[in-house]
PDB file of C-alpha atoms in Angstrom:
ATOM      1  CA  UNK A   1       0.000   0.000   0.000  1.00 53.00           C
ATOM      2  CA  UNK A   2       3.038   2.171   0.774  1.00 63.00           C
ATOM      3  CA  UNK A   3       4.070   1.983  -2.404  1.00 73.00           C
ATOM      4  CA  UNK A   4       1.211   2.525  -4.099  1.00 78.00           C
ATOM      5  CA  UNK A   5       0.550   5.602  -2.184  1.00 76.00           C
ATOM      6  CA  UNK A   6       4.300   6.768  -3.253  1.00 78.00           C
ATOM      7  CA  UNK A   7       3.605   6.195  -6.732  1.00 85.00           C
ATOM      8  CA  UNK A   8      -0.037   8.174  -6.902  1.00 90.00           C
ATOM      9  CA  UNK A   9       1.385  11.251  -4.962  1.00 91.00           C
ATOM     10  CA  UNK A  10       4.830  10.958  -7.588  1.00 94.00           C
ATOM     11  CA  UNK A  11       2.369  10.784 -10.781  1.00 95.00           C
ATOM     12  CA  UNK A  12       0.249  13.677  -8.700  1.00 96.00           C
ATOM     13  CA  UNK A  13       3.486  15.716  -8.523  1.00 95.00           C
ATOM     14  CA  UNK A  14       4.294  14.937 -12.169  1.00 95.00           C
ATOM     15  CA  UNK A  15       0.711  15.501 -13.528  1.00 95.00           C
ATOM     16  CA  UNK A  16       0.774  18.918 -12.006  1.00 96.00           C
ATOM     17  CA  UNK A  17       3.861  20.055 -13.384  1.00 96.00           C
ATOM     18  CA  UNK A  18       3.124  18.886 -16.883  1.00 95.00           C
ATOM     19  CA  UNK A  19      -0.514  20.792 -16.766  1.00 94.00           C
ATOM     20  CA  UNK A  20       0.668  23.515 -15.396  1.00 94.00           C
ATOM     21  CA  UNK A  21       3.476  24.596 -17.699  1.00 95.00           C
ATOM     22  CA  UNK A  22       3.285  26.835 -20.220  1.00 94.00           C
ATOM     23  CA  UNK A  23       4.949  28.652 -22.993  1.00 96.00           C
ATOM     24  CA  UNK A  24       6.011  31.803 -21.204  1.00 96.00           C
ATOM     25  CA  UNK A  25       6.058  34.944 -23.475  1.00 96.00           C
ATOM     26  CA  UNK A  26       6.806  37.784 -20.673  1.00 96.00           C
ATOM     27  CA  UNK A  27       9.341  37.874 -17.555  1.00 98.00           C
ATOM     28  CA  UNK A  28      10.453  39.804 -14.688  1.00 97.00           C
ATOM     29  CA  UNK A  29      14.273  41.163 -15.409  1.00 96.00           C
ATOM     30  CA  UNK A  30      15.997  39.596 -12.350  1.00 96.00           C
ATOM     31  CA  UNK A  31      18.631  36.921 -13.462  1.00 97.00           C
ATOM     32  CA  UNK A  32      18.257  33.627 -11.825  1.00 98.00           C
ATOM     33  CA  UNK A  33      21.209  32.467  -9.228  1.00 98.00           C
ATOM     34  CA  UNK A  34      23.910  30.385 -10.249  1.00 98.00           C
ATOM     35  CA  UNK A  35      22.727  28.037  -7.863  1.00 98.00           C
ATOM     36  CA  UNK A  36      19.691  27.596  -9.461  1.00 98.00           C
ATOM     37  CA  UNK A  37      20.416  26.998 -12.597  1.00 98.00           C
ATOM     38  CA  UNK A  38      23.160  24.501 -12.169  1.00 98.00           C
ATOM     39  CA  UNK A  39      20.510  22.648  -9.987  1.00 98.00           C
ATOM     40  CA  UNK A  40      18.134  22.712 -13.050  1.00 98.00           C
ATOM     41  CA  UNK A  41      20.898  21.469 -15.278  1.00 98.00           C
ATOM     42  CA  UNK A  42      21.660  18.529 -12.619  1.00 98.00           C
ATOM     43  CA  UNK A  43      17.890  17.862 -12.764  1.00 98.00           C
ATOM     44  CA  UNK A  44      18.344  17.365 -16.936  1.00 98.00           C
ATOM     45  CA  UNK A  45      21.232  15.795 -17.233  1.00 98.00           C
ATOM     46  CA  UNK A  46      19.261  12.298 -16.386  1.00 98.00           C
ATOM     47  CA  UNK A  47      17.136  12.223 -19.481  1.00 98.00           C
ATOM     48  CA  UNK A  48      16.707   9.294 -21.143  1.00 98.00           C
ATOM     49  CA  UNK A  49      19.165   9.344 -24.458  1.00 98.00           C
ATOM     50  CA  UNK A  50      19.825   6.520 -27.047  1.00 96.00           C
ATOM     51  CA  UNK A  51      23.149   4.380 -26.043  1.00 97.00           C
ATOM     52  CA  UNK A  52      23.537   6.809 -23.190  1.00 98.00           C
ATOM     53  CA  UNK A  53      25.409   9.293 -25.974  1.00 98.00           C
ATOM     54  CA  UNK A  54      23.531  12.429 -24.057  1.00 98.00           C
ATOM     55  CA  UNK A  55      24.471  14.062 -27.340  1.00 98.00           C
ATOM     56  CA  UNK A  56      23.275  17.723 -25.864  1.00 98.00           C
ATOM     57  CA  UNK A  57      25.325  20.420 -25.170  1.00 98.00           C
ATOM     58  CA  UNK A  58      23.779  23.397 -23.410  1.00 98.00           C
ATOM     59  CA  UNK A  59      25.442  27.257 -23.950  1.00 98.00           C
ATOM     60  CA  UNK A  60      23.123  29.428 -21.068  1.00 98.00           C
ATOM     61  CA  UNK A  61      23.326  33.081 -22.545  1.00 98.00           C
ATOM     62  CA  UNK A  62      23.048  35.821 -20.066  1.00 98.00           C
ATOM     63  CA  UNK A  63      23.687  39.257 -19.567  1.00 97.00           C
ATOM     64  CA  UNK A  64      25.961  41.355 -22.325  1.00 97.00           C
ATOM     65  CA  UNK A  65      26.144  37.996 -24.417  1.00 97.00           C
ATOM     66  CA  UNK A  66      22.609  37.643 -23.961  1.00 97.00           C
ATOM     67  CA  UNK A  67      22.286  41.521 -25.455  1.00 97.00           C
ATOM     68  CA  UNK A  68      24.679  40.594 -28.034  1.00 97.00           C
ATOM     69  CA  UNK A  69      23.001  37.280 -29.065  1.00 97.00           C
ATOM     70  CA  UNK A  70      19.439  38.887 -29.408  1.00 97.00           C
ATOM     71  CA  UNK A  71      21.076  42.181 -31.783  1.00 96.00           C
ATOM     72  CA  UNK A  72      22.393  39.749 -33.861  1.00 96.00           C
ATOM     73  CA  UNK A  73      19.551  37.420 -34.193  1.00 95.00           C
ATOM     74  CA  UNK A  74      17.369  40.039 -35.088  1.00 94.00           C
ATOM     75  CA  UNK A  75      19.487  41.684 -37.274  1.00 93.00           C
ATOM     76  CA  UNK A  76      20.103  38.322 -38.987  1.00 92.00           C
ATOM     77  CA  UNK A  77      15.789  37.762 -39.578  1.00 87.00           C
ATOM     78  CA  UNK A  78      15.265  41.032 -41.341  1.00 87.00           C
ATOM     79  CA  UNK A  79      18.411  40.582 -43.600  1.00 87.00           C
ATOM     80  CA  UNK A  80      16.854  37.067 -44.341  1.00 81.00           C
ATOM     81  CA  UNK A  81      12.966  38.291 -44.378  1.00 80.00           C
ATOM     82  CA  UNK A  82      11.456  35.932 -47.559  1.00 78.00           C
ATOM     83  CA  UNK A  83      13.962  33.848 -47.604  1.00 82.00           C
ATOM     84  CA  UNK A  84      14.216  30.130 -46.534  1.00 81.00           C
ATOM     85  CA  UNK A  85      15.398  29.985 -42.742  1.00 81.00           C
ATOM     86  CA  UNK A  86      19.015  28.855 -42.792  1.00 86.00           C
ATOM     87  CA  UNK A  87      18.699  25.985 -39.974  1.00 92.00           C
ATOM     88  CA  UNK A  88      20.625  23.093 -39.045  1.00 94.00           C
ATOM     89  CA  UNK A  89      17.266  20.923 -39.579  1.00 92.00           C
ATOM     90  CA  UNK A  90      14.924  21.179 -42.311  1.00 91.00           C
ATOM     91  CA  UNK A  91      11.623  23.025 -41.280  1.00 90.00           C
ATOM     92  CA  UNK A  92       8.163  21.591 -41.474  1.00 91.00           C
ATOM     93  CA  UNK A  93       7.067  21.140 -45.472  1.00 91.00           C
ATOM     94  CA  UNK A  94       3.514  22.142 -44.522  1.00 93.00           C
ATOM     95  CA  UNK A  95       1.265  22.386 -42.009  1.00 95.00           C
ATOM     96  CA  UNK A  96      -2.211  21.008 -43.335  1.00 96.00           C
ATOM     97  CA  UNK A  97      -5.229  19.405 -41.726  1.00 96.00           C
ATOM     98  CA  UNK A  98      -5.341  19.111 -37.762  1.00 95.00           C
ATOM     99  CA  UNK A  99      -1.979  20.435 -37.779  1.00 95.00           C
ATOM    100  CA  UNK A 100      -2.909  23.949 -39.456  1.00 96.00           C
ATOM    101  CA  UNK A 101      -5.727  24.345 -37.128  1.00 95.00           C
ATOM    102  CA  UNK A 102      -3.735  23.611 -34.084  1.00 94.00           C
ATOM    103  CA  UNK A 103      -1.236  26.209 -35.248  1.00 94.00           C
ATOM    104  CA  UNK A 104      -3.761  28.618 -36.051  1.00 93.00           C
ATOM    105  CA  UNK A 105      -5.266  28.519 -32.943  1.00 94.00           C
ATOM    106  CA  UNK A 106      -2.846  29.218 -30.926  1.00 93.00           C
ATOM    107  CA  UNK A 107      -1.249  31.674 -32.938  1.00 91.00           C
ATOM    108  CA  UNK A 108      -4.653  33.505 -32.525  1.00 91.00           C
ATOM    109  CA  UNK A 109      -4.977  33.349 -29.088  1.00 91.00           C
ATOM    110  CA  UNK A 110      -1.490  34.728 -28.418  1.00 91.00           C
ATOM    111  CA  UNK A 111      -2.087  38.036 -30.627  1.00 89.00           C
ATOM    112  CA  UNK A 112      -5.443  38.259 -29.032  1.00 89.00           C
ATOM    113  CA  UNK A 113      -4.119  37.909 -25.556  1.00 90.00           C
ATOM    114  CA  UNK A 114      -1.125  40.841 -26.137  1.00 90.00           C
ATOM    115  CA  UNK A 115      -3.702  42.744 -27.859  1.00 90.00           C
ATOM    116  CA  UNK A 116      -2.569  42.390 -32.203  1.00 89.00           C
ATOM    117  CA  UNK A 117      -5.486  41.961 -34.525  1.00 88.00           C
ATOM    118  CA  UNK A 118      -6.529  40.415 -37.164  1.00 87.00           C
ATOM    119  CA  UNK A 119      -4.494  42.502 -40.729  1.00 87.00           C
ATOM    120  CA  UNK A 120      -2.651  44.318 -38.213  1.00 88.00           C
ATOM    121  CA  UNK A 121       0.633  43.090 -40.318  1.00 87.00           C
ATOM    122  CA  UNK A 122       3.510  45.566 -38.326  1.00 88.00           C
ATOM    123  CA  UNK A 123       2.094  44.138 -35.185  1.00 88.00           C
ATOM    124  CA  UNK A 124       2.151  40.858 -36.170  1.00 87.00           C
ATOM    125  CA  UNK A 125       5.552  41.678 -36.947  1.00 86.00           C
ATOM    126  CA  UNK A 126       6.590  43.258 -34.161  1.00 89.00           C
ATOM    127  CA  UNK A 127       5.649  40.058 -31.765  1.00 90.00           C
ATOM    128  CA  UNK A 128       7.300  37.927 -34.022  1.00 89.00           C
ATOM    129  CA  UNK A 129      10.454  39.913 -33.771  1.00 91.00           C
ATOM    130  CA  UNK A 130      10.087  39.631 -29.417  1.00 93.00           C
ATOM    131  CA  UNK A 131      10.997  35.550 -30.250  1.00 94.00           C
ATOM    132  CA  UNK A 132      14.897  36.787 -30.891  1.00 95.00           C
ATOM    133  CA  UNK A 133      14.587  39.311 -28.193  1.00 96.00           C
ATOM    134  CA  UNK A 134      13.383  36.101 -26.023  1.00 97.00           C
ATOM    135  CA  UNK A 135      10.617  37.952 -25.302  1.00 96.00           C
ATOM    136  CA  UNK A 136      12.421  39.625 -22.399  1.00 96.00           C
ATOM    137  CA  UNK A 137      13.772  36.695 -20.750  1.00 98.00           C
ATOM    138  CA  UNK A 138      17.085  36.918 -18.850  1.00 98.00           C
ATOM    139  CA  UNK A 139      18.513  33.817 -19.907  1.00 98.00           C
ATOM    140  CA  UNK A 140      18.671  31.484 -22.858  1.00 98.00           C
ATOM    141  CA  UNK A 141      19.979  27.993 -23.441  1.00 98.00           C
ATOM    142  CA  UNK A 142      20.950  27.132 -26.517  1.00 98.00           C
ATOM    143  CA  UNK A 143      20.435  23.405 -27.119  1.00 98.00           C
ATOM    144  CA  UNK A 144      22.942  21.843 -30.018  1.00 98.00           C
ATOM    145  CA  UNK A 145      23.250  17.906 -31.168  1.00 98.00           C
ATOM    146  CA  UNK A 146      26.628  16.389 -32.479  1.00 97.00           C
ATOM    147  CA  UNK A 147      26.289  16.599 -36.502  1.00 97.00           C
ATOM    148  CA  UNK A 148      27.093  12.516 -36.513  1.00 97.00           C
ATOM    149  CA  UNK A 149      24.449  11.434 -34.700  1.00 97.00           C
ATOM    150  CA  UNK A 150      21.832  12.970 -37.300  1.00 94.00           C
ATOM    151  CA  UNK A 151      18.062  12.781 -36.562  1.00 94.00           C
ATOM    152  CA  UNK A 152      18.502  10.686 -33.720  1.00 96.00           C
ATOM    153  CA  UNK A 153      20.586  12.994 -31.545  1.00 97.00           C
ATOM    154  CA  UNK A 154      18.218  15.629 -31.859  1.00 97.00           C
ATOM    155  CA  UNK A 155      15.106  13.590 -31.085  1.00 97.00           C
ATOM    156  CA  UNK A 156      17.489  12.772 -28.092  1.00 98.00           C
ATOM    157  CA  UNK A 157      17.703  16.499 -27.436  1.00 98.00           C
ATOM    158  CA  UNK A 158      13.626  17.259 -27.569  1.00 98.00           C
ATOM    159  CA  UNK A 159      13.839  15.088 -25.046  1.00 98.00           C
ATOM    160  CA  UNK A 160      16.340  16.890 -22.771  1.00 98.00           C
ATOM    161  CA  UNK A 161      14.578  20.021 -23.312  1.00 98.00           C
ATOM    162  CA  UNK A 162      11.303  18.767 -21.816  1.00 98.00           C
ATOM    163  CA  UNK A 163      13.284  17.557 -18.826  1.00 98.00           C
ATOM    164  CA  UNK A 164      14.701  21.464 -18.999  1.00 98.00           C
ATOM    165  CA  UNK A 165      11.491  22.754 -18.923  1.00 98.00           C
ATOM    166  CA  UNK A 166       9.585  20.268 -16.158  1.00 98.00           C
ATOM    167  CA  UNK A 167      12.623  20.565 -13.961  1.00 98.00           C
ATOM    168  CA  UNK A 168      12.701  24.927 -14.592  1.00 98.00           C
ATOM    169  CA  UNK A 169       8.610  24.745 -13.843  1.00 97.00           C
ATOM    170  CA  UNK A 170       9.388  22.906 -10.483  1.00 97.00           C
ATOM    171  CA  UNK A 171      11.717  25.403  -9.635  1.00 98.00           C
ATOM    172  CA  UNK A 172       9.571  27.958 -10.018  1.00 97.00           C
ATOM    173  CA  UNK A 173      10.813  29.170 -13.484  1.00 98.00           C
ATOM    174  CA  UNK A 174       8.801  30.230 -16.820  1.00 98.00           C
ATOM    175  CA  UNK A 175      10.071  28.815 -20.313  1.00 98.00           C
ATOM    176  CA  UNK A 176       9.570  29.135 -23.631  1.00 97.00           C
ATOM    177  CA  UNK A 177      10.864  26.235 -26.081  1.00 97.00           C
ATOM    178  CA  UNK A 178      12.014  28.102 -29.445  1.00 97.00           C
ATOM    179  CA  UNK A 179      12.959  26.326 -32.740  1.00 95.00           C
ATOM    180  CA  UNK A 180      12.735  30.286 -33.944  1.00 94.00           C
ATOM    181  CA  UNK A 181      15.889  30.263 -32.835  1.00 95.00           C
ATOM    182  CA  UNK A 182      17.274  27.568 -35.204  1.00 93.00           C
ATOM    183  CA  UNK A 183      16.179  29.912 -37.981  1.00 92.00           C
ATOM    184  CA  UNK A 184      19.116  32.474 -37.273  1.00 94.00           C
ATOM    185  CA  UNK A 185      22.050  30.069 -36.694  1.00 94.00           C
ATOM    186  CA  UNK A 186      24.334  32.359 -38.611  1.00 93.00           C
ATOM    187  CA  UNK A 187      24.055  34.405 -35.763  1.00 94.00           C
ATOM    188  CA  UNK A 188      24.366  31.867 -32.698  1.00 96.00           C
ATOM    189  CA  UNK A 189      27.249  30.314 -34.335  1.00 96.00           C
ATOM    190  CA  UNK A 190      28.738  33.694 -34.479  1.00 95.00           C
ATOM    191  CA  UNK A 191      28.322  34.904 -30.666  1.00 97.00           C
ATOM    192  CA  UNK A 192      28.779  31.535 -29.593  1.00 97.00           C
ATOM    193  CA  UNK A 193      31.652  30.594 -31.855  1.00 97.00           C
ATOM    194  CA  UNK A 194      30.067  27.243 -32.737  1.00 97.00           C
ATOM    195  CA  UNK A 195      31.823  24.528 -34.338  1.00 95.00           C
ATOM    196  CA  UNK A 196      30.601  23.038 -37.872  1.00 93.00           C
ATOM    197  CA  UNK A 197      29.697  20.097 -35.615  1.00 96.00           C
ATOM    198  CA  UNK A 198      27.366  21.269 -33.784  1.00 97.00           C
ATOM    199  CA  UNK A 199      23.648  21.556 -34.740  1.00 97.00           C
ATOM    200  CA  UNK A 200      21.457  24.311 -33.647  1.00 97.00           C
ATOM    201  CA  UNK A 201      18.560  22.724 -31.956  1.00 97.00           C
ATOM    202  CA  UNK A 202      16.056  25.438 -30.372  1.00 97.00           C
ATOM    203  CA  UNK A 203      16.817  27.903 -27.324  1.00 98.00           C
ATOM    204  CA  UNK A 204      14.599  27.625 -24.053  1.00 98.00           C
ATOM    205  CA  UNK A 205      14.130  31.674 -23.071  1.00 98.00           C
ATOM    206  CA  UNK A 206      14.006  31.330 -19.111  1.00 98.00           C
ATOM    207  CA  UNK A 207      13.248  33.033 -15.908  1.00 98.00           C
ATOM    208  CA  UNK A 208      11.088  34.222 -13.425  1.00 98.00           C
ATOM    209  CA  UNK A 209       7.398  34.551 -15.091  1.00 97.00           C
ATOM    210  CA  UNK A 210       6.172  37.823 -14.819  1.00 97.00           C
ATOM    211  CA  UNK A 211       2.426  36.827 -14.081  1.00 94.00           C
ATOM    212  CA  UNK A 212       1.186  39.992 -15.053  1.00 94.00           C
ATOM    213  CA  UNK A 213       2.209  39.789 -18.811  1.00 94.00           C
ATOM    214  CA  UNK A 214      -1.194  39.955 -21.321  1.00 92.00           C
ATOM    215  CA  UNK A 215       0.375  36.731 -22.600  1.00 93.00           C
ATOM    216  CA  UNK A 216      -0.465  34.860 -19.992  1.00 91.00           C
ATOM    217  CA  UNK A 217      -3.846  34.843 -20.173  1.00 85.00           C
ATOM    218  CA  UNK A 218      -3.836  32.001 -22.151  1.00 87.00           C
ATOM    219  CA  UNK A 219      -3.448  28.477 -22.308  1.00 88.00           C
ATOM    220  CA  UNK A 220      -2.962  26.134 -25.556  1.00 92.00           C
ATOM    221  CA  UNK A 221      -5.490  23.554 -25.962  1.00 92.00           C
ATOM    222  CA  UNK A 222      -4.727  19.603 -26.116  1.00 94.00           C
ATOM    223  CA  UNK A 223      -6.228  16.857 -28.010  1.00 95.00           C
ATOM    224  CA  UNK A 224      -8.156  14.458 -26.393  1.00 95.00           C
ATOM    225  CA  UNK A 225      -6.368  11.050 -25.595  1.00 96.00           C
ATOM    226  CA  UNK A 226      -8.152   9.367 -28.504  1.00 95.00           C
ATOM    227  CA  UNK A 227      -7.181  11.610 -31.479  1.00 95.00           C
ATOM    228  CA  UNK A 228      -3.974  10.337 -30.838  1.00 95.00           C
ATOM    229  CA  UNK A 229      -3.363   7.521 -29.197  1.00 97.00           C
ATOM    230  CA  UNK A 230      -4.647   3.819 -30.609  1.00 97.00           C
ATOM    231  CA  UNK A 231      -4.719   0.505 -28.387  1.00 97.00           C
ATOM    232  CA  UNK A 232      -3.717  -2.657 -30.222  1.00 97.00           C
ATOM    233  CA  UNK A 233      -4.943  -5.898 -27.889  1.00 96.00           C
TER     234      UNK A 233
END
């Protein structure tokens, strides 16, 4: 019975953090401790990864490099407005069917939460630009794979970067998983001074959540269990 008690409060625990995080688009400016972060990377390093390669490695941007990062990102996307993104990963083909609406929907409710509407095309703009400012975040990780290990390395990666994020929410952290930033690796490899090895995964913007932001008004939506799961007997 012990047990079984153990494991319902441990799923509890679990089920709470997963429902409760969010894609957090506004923070407070106060850098998070040392301390804190390091015990957020401890937290990550145990993800699950294929042969044990843990082919991740982790550059957390802050303060002047942060500054620097985020001028050159956004200087990169408007020199390469119309252009295909230059990422380490191909980009979705298409978005069609389920998938469209999903995207739509919550692109929606994000401009109607911060207030953009519908046509309003230098607004639009203008939040898409806050993805390379990290939408005022303190910090961001930039999450790369080893070139070698291909697809597999950075499906190892997605993986780390949900740890990231459960272990950040626990701490009491907002995050906000971007594969925007994979469309401006020009500019991390530059700042970073990235080798031809290393892939550009996503960043994670992190922080403290500042609460009062318009954006969080909002929550995405998720799919029932049976659009998407299928039980074979």
């Amino acid at each position: 019975m012990g047990d079984d008690m153990t494991g319902q409060h441990d799923f509890e625990t679990l089920d709470r953090l997963l429902t409760g995080r969010r894609s957090c688009r506004g923070y407070l400016p106060d850098e998070v401790p040392r301390a804190t972060i390091e015990q957020l990377l401890g937290a990550a390093q145990h993800t699950a990864s294929w042969c044990n390669t843990q082919p991740w490695q982790v550059h957390i941007v802050s303060g002047e490099a942060r500054e620097s990062l985020s001028k050159a990102a956004v200087d990169n996307v408007i020199a390469m407005f119309g252009q295909p993104a230059p990422s380490d990963f191909p980009f979705p083909a298409a978005y069609t069917g389920v998938y469209d609406e999903r995207r739509k929907e919550v692109g929606w409710q994000l401009y109607g939460a911060v207030g953009v509407e519908r046509g309003d095309r230098d607004a639009s703009a203008a939040q898409m630009l806050r993805n390379f400012e990290f939408f005022g975040a303190p910090h961001v990780a930039i999450v790369t794979t080893d070139a070698d290990l291909g697809v597999y390395g950075a499906i190892d990666c997605g993986l780390y970067v949900n740890s990231f994020m459960l272990a950040a929410q626990a701490l009491g952290l907002g995050t906000c998983a971007q594969a925007a930033i994979a469309q401006v690796t020009p500019a991390v490899r530059e700042v970073l001074g990235l080798p031809d090895d290393r892939l550009v995964v996503c960043g994670i913007s992190f922080g403290r959540p500042d609460l009062d932001h318009p954006s969080a008004g909002f929550t995405s939506t998720r799919a029932p269990i049976d659009q998407v799961a299928t039980f074979v007997d």
